[in-house]
Amino acid sequence: MEFSPHDSMASPPSPTGSSGNSMVNIIYILYLIGFFIPGTSAMGIILAYINRDSSTQPYTSHFQFQITLFLKGLLYAIAGLVLYLCSIAIAALTGGAGIILLAFPALLMLWWAAWTIYSIIRGMSALNRNLPIS
């Protein structure tokens, strides 16, 4: 369909591709939903990988940021799990006295959640201004 200036219902084609904006927003929302529904973040990283190479700026930087955000979050989750298991083992070996060590994985996971939410908000803010994320 070609754009006609006389057609009030048509809009001019976007040189940046508005579908990239929608997909980036969908992935950010999937990451936020991932805090409550497991698996949606995994769908988000798959979509980011699929769309990364075929997108234009500023969307390419957002897709790369989303991939990096997911991978860093995965590292935080693995580190939190290892710390949790180690603190449980220490608590078992010390007869429960090491239970205080459970604060470390809990604090790490709280930091990860806060950092992730901050990063998503920062990314969505840059996207709304049509800027690449840095």
XYZ file of C-alpha atoms in Angstrom:
134
model
C 0.000 0.000 0.000
C 1.461 3.327 -1.011
C 1.096 6.457 1.079
C -1.134 9.116 -0.390
C -1.172 12.612 1.138
C -4.872 12.765 0.357
C -5.704 9.648 2.350
C -6.336 10.703 5.953
C -6.331 7.118 7.261
C -2.855 6.206 6.015
C 0.327 7.122 7.790
C 3.702 7.659 6.143
C 6.095 4.745 6.320
C 8.494 4.983 9.240
C 12.159 5.044 8.208
C 13.213 3.488 11.505
C 10.598 0.760 11.539
C 7.934 1.090 14.201
C 7.785 -2.690 14.560
C 11.208 -2.557 16.202
C 9.861 -0.197 18.844
C 6.959 -2.542 19.568
C 9.176 -5.621 19.775
C 11.654 -3.920 22.123
C 8.781 -2.855 24.390
C 7.326 -6.375 24.337
C 10.667 -7.828 25.429
C 11.029 -5.319 28.271
C 7.503 -6.197 29.409
C 8.279 -9.934 29.182
C 11.296 -9.359 31.423
C 9.103 -7.568 33.976
C 6.478 -10.318 33.851
C 9.317 -12.813 34.373
C 9.461 -11.797 38.028
C 6.012 -13.345 38.483
C 5.662 -15.946 35.702
C 8.717 -18.152 35.068
C 9.708 -18.609 31.448
C 8.621 -15.270 30.055
C 12.158 -13.887 30.349
C 13.406 -16.835 28.303
C 10.865 -15.951 25.610
C 12.185 -12.394 25.756
C 15.803 -13.346 25.137
C 14.779 -15.600 22.242
C 12.878 -12.700 20.655
C 15.836 -10.373 21.247
C 18.220 -12.806 19.520
C 15.846 -13.246 16.578
C 15.359 -9.503 16.036
C 18.851 -8.229 16.818
C 20.455 -8.713 13.399
C 17.521 -7.494 11.312
C 16.925 -4.275 13.263
C 18.199 -0.740 12.822
C 19.472 1.752 15.361
C 18.361 2.581 18.017
C 16.644 -0.808 18.292
C 19.805 -2.860 17.765
C 21.347 -1.370 20.903
C 18.196 -2.177 22.878
C 18.154 -5.795 21.698
C 21.834 -6.159 22.632
C 21.149 -4.523 26.011
C 18.266 -6.933 26.642
C 20.445 -9.936 25.829
C 23.172 -8.675 28.161
C 20.602 -7.920 30.868
C 19.255 -11.475 30.708
C 22.730 -13.053 30.804
C 23.836 -10.916 33.759
C 20.609 -11.812 35.543
C 21.290 -15.479 34.890
C 24.747 -15.098 36.461
C 23.213 -13.379 39.495
C 20.667 -16.188 39.830
C 23.368 -18.872 39.646
C 25.530 -17.012 42.176
C 22.515 -16.637 44.485
C 21.740 -20.346 44.229
C 25.354 -21.328 44.974
C 25.472 -18.959 47.959
C 22.154 -20.305 49.188
C 23.325 -23.918 48.967
C 26.633 -23.087 50.668
C 24.893 -21.243 53.488
C 22.499 -24.171 54.013
C 25.470 -26.558 54.122
C 27.315 -24.361 56.622
C 24.165 -24.050 58.732
C 23.808 -27.836 58.749
C 27.462 -28.366 59.696
C 27.332 -25.820 62.532
C 24.080 -27.084 63.989
C 22.077 -24.100 62.751
C 24.461 -21.383 63.887
C 25.329 -20.547 60.272
C 21.724 -19.785 59.372
C 22.596 -16.073 59.471
C 24.539 -16.654 56.256
C 21.210 -16.951 54.424
C 21.138 -13.158 54.451
C 23.881 -13.036 51.792
C 21.994 -14.844 49.009
C 18.804 -12.998 49.943
C 20.564 -9.633 49.706
C 22.193 -10.646 46.429
C 18.832 -11.581 44.912
C 17.232 -8.355 46.168
C 20.073 -6.398 44.579
C 19.582 -8.316 41.313
C 15.840 -7.596 41.276
C 16.326 -3.884 41.983
C 19.109 -3.599 39.392
C 17.042 -5.423 36.771
C 13.958 -3.269 37.315
C 16.094 -0.117 37.189
C 17.738 -1.288 33.950
C 14.388 -2.090 32.335
C 13.000 1.332 33.279
C 16.147 3.005 31.941
C 15.831 1.053 28.681
C 12.134 1.826 28.251
C 12.810 5.488 28.950
C 15.511 5.641 26.268
C 13.244 3.767 23.855
C 10.406 6.241 24.414
C 12.790 9.056 23.515
C 13.876 7.017 20.455
C 17.468 6.904 21.707
C 19.883 3.976 21.802
C 20.638 2.559 25.213
C 24.192 3.042 26.398
